[in-house]
Coordinates of C-alpha atoms and ligand atoms in Angstrom, one line a residue:
M669 CA 93.2 114.8 94.7
Q670 CA 91.4 112.8 97.5
I671 CA 92.5 110.7 99.6
S672 CA 89.5 108.1 99.1
A673 CA 90.8 104.5 99.6
V674 CA 93.9 102.9 102.3
D675 CA 94.1 99.5 102.8
F676 CA 95.6 96.5 103.8
F677 CA 97.5 94.0 103.3
Y678 CA 99.0 91.9 106.1
A679 CA 100.5 88.8 105.1
A680 CA 103.4 85.9 108.1
M681 CA 105.3 83.8 106.9
P682 CA 103.7 79.7 107.4
V683 CA 105.6 79.2 111.3
V684 CA 105.8 82.6 112.7
T685 CA 108.8 82.0 115.9
L686 CA 109.9 83.6 119.0
D687 CA 113.2 84.8 117.4
A688 CA 113.3 88.2 117.2
D689 CA 112.9 88.8 113.6
G690 CA 110.8 91.4 112.9
S691 CA 110.4 90.1 108.8
Q692 CA 108.0 87.1 109.5
D693 CA 105.1 89.2 109.8
A694 CA 103.9 92.7 107.1
L695 CA 101.0 95.2 107.4
L696 CA 101.2 96.8 104.2
V697 CA 99.3 99.6 103.5
R698 CA 97.5 101.2 99.9
V699 CA 97.2 104.2 99.3
R700 CA 94.5 105.3 96.5
S701 CA 93.3 108.3 95.8
A702 CA 89.5 109.2 93.5
D703 CA 91.8 109.2 89.7
G704 CA 93.3 105.7 90.9
A705 CA 96.9 107.5 91.8
E706 CA 98.3 104.9 94.3
G707 CA 101.1 104.7 96.6
W708 CA 102.3 101.9 99.5
G709 CA 103.7 102.5 102.6
E710 CA 104.5 99.1 105.6
C711 CA 104.3 99.6 108.8
E712 CA 106.0 97.9 111.3
A713 CA 103.7 96.4 114.1
S714 CA 101.7 93.6 115.1
P715 CA 98.8 94.0 112.2
L716 CA 96.2 92.4 113.0
V717 CA 95.9 95.2 116.3
S718 CA 97.4 97.9 113.4
I719 CA 94.2 97.3 110.7
A720 CA 92.2 96.8 113.6
A721 CA 93.0 100.8 114.9
F722 CA 92.5 102.3 111.4
V723 CA 88.8 100.6 111.6
T724 CA 87.2 100.6 114.8
P725 CA 84.0 102.0 115.8
R726 CA 85.3 105.4 117.3
S727 CA 85.3 106.0 121.1
H728 CA 84.2 109.1 121.9
G729 CA 85.8 112.4 120.6
V730 CA 89.7 111.5 120.9
C731 CA 89.9 107.7 120.3
Q732 CA 88.6 107.9 117.0
P733 CA 89.5 105.5 113.9
V734 CA 92.6 106.8 111.9
A735 CA 90.5 106.4 109.2
A736 CA 88.3 108.8 110.9
S737 CA 90.8 111.7 109.3
V738 CA 92.5 110.2 106.1
I739 CA 89.4 109.5 104.4
G740 CA 88.4 111.3 101.7
E741 CA 91.8 114.4 102.7
R742 CA 92.7 116.3 100.6
L743 CA 96.4 115.1 98.9
E744 CA 98.7 118.3 97.4
S745 CA 101.6 119.0 99.5
P746 CA 103.8 118.1 102.3
A747 CA 102.0 120.5 104.8
D748 CA 98.5 118.7 104.6
I749 CA 101.0 115.4 105.6
A750 CA 101.8 117.4 108.6
R751 CA 97.9 117.8 108.4
L752 CA 96.6 114.5 108.6
S753 CA 99.6 114.2 111.2
E754 CA 97.9 116.3 113.9
N755 CA 95.1 115.3 112.9
V756 CA 95.3 111.4 113.8
R757 CA 97.4 112.8 116.9
R758 CA 94.9 114.9 118.4
N759 CA 91.4 112.9 117.3
S760 CA 93.1 109.0 118.2
M761 CA 95.3 110.6 121.0
D762 CA 93.7 107.7 123.4
L763 CA 93.6 104.9 121.0
L764 CA 97.8 104.0 121.6
Q765 CA 97.9 101.5 118.3
A766 CA 97.6 104.4 115.7
A767 CA 100.7 105.6 115.8
H768 CA 102.1 102.4 114.5
T769 CA 99.2 102.7 112.3
W770 CA 99.6 105.9 111.1
S771 CA 103.3 104.9 110.3
G772 CA 102.3 103.3 107.3
V773 CA 99.7 105.3 106.0
E774 CA 101.4 107.8 106.3
M775 CA 104.5 106.6 104.5
A776 CA 101.9 105.6 101.4
L777 CA 101.2 109.1 101.9
W778 CA 104.8 110.0 100.4
D779 CA 105.0 107.5 97.8
L780 CA 101.5 108.7 96.4
L781 CA 102.6 112.6 96.9
G782 CA 106.0 112.3 94.9
T783 CA 104.6 109.6 92.3
Q784 CA 102.2 112.3 91.5
L785 CA 104.6 115.1 92.1
G786 CA 107.6 113.1 90.6
A787 CA 110.1 113.7 93.1
P788 CA 112.0 110.7 95.2
V789 CA 110.5 111.9 98.4
W790 CA 113.4 112.8 99.9
Q791 CA 113.5 116.0 98.1
L792 CA 109.5 117.0 98.8
L793 CA 111.2 117.0 102.3
G794 CA 113.5 120.0 101.5
Y795 CA 117.3 117.9 101.5
K796 CA 119.3 119.6 98.5
Q797 CA 121.6 116.4 97.7
N798 CA 121.2 112.3 99.1
I799 CA 124.1 111.4 100.7
A800 CA 125.1 107.5 100.2
K801 CA 125.6 105.9 103.8
D802 CA 127.3 102.7 105.0
P803 CA 125.6 99.9 104.9
Y804 CA 126.0 98.3 108.8
A805 CA 125.0 94.7 108.5
S806 CA 122.2 93.8 111.2
L807 CA 122.3 90.7 111.9
L808 CA 121.4 87.1 115.6
F809 CA 124.4 86.7 117.8
G810 CA 124.3 82.3 116.8
G811 CA 123.0 79.9 118.8
T812 CA 127.0 79.3 119.6
P813 CA 129.9 81.7 119.8
E814 CA 131.1 79.8 116.8
E815 CA 127.4 80.2 114.6
T816 CA 128.4 84.3 115.6
F817 CA 132.0 84.0 114.4
E818 CA 130.6 82.1 110.8
R819 CA 128.3 85.2 111.1
G820 CA 130.8 87.5 110.9
R821 CA 133.0 86.7 108.9
A822 CA 129.8 86.3 106.3
A823 CA 129.3 89.7 106.3
V824 CA 132.5 90.7 105.6
E825 CA 133.9 88.3 103.4
A826 CA 130.3 89.8 101.5
G827 CA 131.8 93.4 101.8
Y828 CA 130.3 95.0 105.3
G829 CA 132.3 96.7 106.5
A830 CA 130.4 97.1 109.2
V831 CA 128.7 94.9 111.6
K832 CA 126.4 94.8 114.1
F833 CA 124.8 91.7 116.8
G834 CA 121.9 91.5 118.6
W835 CA 119.8 89.3 121.3
G836 CA 120.3 85.5 121.1
G837 CA 120.2 85.7 124.9
F838 CA 122.9 88.0 125.0
G839 CA 122.9 89.8 128.7
A840 CA 120.7 87.5 130.4
G841 CA 123.6 84.8 130.8
S842 CA 126.9 85.2 132.3
L843 CA 129.6 87.5 132.0
D844 CA 131.2 84.4 130.8
A845 CA 129.1 83.9 128.4
D846 CA 128.2 86.9 126.6
Q847 CA 132.0 87.6 126.5
A848 CA 132.6 84.3 124.2
Q849 CA 130.1 86.4 122.4
L850 CA 132.3 89.3 122.3
R851 CA 135.2 88.4 121.3
A852 CA 133.2 85.8 119.2
A853 CA 131.7 88.4 116.6
R854 CA 135.0 90.8 117.2
E855 CA 137.0 88.4 115.3
G856 CA 134.7 87.0 112.8
V857 CA 133.6 91.0 111.9
S858 CA 138.1 91.6 111.6
E859 CA 138.8 95.7 111.8
A860 CA 135.2 96.3 111.0
K861 CA 132.6 98.6 113.4
L862 CA 131.0 96.3 115.3
M863 CA 128.0 97.1 117.3
V864 CA 125.9 95.3 119.6
D865 CA 122.6 95.3 120.7
A866 CA 121.0 94.2 124.2
G867 CA 117.0 94.6 123.5
Q868 CA 115.7 95.8 126.3
I869 CA 117.9 92.7 128.5
W870 CA 118.6 94.3 131.7
G871 CA 115.5 96.1 132.2
E872 CA 116.6 99.4 134.2
D873 CA 118.8 97.8 136.1
V874 CA 122.4 99.4 136.0
D875 CA 124.5 98.0 136.8
A876 CA 123.4 94.3 135.3
A877 CA 124.5 96.5 132.0
A878 CA 128.1 98.5 133.4
A879 CA 129.1 94.8 134.1
R880 CA 129.3 94.5 130.5
I881 CA 130.7 97.4 129.3
P882 CA 134.1 97.1 130.2
L883 CA 133.7 93.0 128.1
L884 CA 132.5 95.8 124.8
E885 CA 135.4 98.3 125.6
E886 CA 137.7 94.8 125.0
V887 CA 136.5 94.3 121.5
N888 CA 136.1 97.6 120.6
A889 CA 132.0 98.3 120.4
L890 CA 131.5 101.4 118.8
W891 CA 127.9 101.4 120.7
L892 CA 125.6 99.3 123.0
E893 CA 122.4 99.3 121.8
E894 CA 118.8 99.3 123.8
P895 CA 120.5 98.5 127.4
F896 CA 116.4 99.6 128.9
S897 CA 113.6 100.3 128.2
P898 CA 113.0 103.2 125.8
Y899 CA 111.3 104.6 129.3
A900 CA 114.7 104.5 131.3
Y901 CA 115.6 107.9 131.3
L902 CA 117.6 107.7 134.6
A903 CA 118.9 104.0 133.6
H904 CA 120.0 105.3 130.2
A905 CA 121.6 108.7 131.7
E906 CA 123.3 106.6 133.8
L907 CA 124.9 104.0 132.0
A908 CA 126.5 107.0 129.5
R909 CA 127.6 108.3 132.2
R910 CA 129.4 105.3 133.4
S911 CA 130.3 104.0 129.6
P912 CA 133.0 107.2 128.1
Q913 CA 134.3 104.5 125.8
V914 CA 131.1 102.9 124.2
A915 CA 128.0 105.4 123.3
L916 CA 125.0 103.8 123.7
A917 CA 122.3 104.1 120.7
G918 CA 117.9 103.2 121.0
G919 CA 115.0 105.8 119.8
E920 CA 114.3 101.7 118.0
A921 CA 110.9 101.5 119.5
S922 CA 109.8 106.0 120.0
H923 CA 106.3 106.2 118.6
N924 CA 106.6 109.8 118.2
P925 CA 108.7 111.8 118.1
E926 CA 109.1 113.4 121.6
M927 CA 110.0 109.5 122.8
A928 CA 113.4 109.8 120.7
K929 CA 114.1 113.6 121.6
N930 CA 113.2 112.6 125.8
L931 CA 116.3 109.4 124.9
I932 CA 119.1 112.5 124.1
R933 CA 117.5 115.6 125.9
F934 CA 117.4 113.5 129.2
G935 CA 118.9 109.1 128.5
G936 CA 123.0 110.2 126.8
I937 CA 122.9 108.5 123.9
R938 CA 124.5 109.2 121.1
F939 CA 122.8 106.9 118.0
V940 CA 118.7 108.0 117.8
Q941 CA 118.1 104.9 115.8
I942 CA 114.4 105.4 114.2
D943 CA 111.9 103.1 112.1
T944 CA 109.9 105.1 110.2
G945 CA 107.1 102.2 110.0
R946 CA 106.5 103.2 114.0
V947 CA 107.8 106.5 115.1
G948 CA 104.3 108.6 112.8
G949 CA 105.8 107.8 109.6
I950 CA 109.3 109.5 107.6
G951 CA 107.4 113.5 108.2
A952 CA 108.1 112.0 111.8
S953 CA 111.8 110.5 111.0
K954 CA 112.9 113.5 109.8
E955 CA 111.9 116.1 112.7
I956 CA 114.2 113.5 114.9
A957 CA 116.5 113.3 112.6
D958 CA 117.3 117.8 112.6
F959 CA 116.9 117.1 116.3
A960 CA 119.3 115.5 116.4
A961 CA 121.9 117.1 114.2
A962 CA 121.2 120.6 115.8
E963 CA 122.1 118.7 119.0
G964 CA 124.8 116.5 118.0
V965 CA 123.5 112.7 117.7
T966 CA 123.2 110.8 115.3
Y967 CA 120.8 109.0 113.9
V968 CA 120.5 105.8 112.1
N969 CA 117.5 104.0 111.0
H970 CA 116.5 101.5 112.7
S971 CA 114.6 99.0 109.6
F972 CA 114.0 95.2 110.4
T973 CA 111.6 94.4 107.8
S974 CA 111.5 94.9 104.1
H975 CA 113.1 97.1 101.5
L976 CA 109.9 99.0 101.0
A977 CA 110.4 100.3 104.7
L978 CA 114.1 100.7 104.1
A979 CA 113.4 102.9 100.6
A980 CA 111.0 104.8 103.2
S981 CA 114.1 105.5 106.1
L982 CA 116.5 106.3 104.1
H983 CA 114.6 108.9 101.9
S984 CA 113.8 110.3 106.0
F985 CA 117.4 111.1 106.3
A986 CA 119.1 111.9 102.4
G987 CA 120.2 114.9 103.5
Q988 CA 122.1 114.3 106.7
A989 CA 125.4 114.8 106.7
T990 CA 126.6 113.5 109.9
S991 CA 124.4 110.4 109.4
T992 CA 126.7 108.4 107.8
L993 CA 125.7 104.4 109.2
C994 CA 122.8 102.9 107.6
E995 CA 120.7 99.6 109.0
F996 CA 120.6 97.3 106.2
P997 CA 118.5 93.5 107.4
A998 CA 120.3 91.1 106.2
G999 CA 119.0 88.5 107.2
L1000 CA 115.4 89.1 105.9
S1001 CA 112.8 86.4 106.0
E1002 CA 111.4 85.2 102.6
L1003 CA 108.9 86.8 103.0
A1004 CA 110.2 90.7 103.4
K1005 CA 112.5 89.7 100.4
A1006 CA 108.8 89.0 99.0
V1007 CA 107.4 92.1 99.5
T1008 CA 109.1 94.9 96.3
A1009 CA 109.9 94.2 93.3
T1010 CA 113.4 94.9 92.6
A1011 CA 116.1 95.5 96.4
L1012 CA 118.1 98.3 97.5
V1013 CA 121.9 97.0 97.1
P1014 CA 124.8 98.4 97.9
D1015 CA 126.6 99.9 94.3
E1016 CA 130.8 99.6 94.1
Q1017 CA 131.4 101.6 97.1
W1018 CA 129.9 99.9 99.7
Q1019 CA 127.2 102.8 99.7
V1020 CA 123.4 102.9 99.7
S1021 CA 121.5 105.3 98.7
A1022 CA 117.4 107.4 98.7
P1023 CA 116.0 106.3 95.9
T1024 CA 115.4 108.4 93.2
A1025 CA 112.8 107.6 91.7
P1026 CA 109.8 109.1 92.6
G1027 CA 107.5 109.2 94.9
I1028 CA 109.6 105.9 97.8
G1029 CA 110.4 104.2 94.9
I1030 CA 110.5 101.4 94.9
A1031 CA 107.5 99.1 93.3
V1032 CA 105.7 96.8 95.1
N1033 CA 105.0 93.1 94.0
L1034 CA 101.5 92.2 95.0
D1035 CA 101.9 88.9 93.4
A1036 CA 105.0 87.7 96.1
V1037 CA 103.6 88.5 97.5
A1038 CA 100.0 86.8 97.7
P1039 CA 101.2 83.5 98.6
Y1040 CA 102.0 84.6 102.4
L1041 CA 98.7 87.0 103.2
R1042 CA 96.9 86.1 105.9
E1043 CA 92.8 86.6 105.3
V1044 CA 90.7 89.7 107.7
E1045 CA 87.9 89.7 108.6
L1046 CA 87.0 92.9 111.8
R1047 CA 82.6 92.2 112.2
V1048 CA 80.9 94.0 114.6
D1049 CA 76.8 92.6 114.6
G1050 CA 77.7 91.5 112.3
A1051 CA 78.9 94.0 109.6
V1052 CA 82.8 93.3 108.9
L1053 CA 84.6 97.2 109.8
N1054 CA 87.8 96.0 107.3
A1055 CA 85.3 95.4 104.2
A1056 CA 87.7 97.0 101.8
A1057 CA 91.0 94.5 103.6
M1058 CA 88.5 91.6 102.4
S1059 CA 89.1 92.2 99.1
V1060 CA 92.8 91.5 99.0
G1061 CA 94.2 88.6 97.0
K1062 CA 90.9 87.9 95.8
Ligands
MG227 MG1 117.9 97.0 117.8

């Protein structure tokens, strides 16, 4: 089949706050073939600039819009998606947003291809089995230790055996304040696995991060996530050396496989967390999952948007036997909940798996998203660049 149209749907909550909640807006992507079949994906990035990266006029031969590598191309097999991925890398090498835009398009291509071939994406990736994962509740620290305690307790009462707290000022104030938050988190989650996300708060300051290691050891944290900027490989390596018990985790900021591989090669991380909507899509995620497994590093998805993106990320590492944890966004916005017609829910053993229906296997509910859609018009010299996206919501 031939890829004939790519449409973007920019949706946002009525009020977007400064909270580190990535589900407050969304950029959905619909890819259509010439014969009317369609697939859906989601970019985890700023929607407006991501749309612009698809339609922007070319600047030169290797600074072309993403559309130049996609529209009119053939799609018959996974090899075609890999070919287009390489074309985007080459043709849009000087367009930094291209990877984010391509991630959602790539996801939608897998959905379209799987639907046409009657196979779930995990099978198309070559996995022989779809291994259920243990979801961890991904939560923000409360404004007070009491609030953190309550959030942790609620997650465990809901059934989670692992809980992660992050952001909310952790690492920015005193050690005492962090200790109070960590102790409240541990008390709240009781015996459950506990992870902590520092959200790059310490930049490259290894001492500031290392000062928290004894506090994390005290509450038996499984991992400390994103202590530093994702490019600070030496800082990661030094902290890893100083933290034999609490593992380092990171990788969600990667917008290509090499960034994630370098954190493994040079940063000493023991958990690599990949956002399929940011890193280049499902194929790029699978590449990292294979690399991590070979290096003895545990692959975990990074998911903080809709269950469409969550399902896509689950396909990427469905068959990785050593990767048993799955980030499960437990506090999504009303918008993110509206994106899909159904939700992934943990089974009786409180595990989640990639869908087994063809494609990504979870349907988008555009009617439910309609109230959140933003009208976008990108013009150059009076000509509307995103003419297809203009049809959104009308
Ligand atoms: Mg994180």
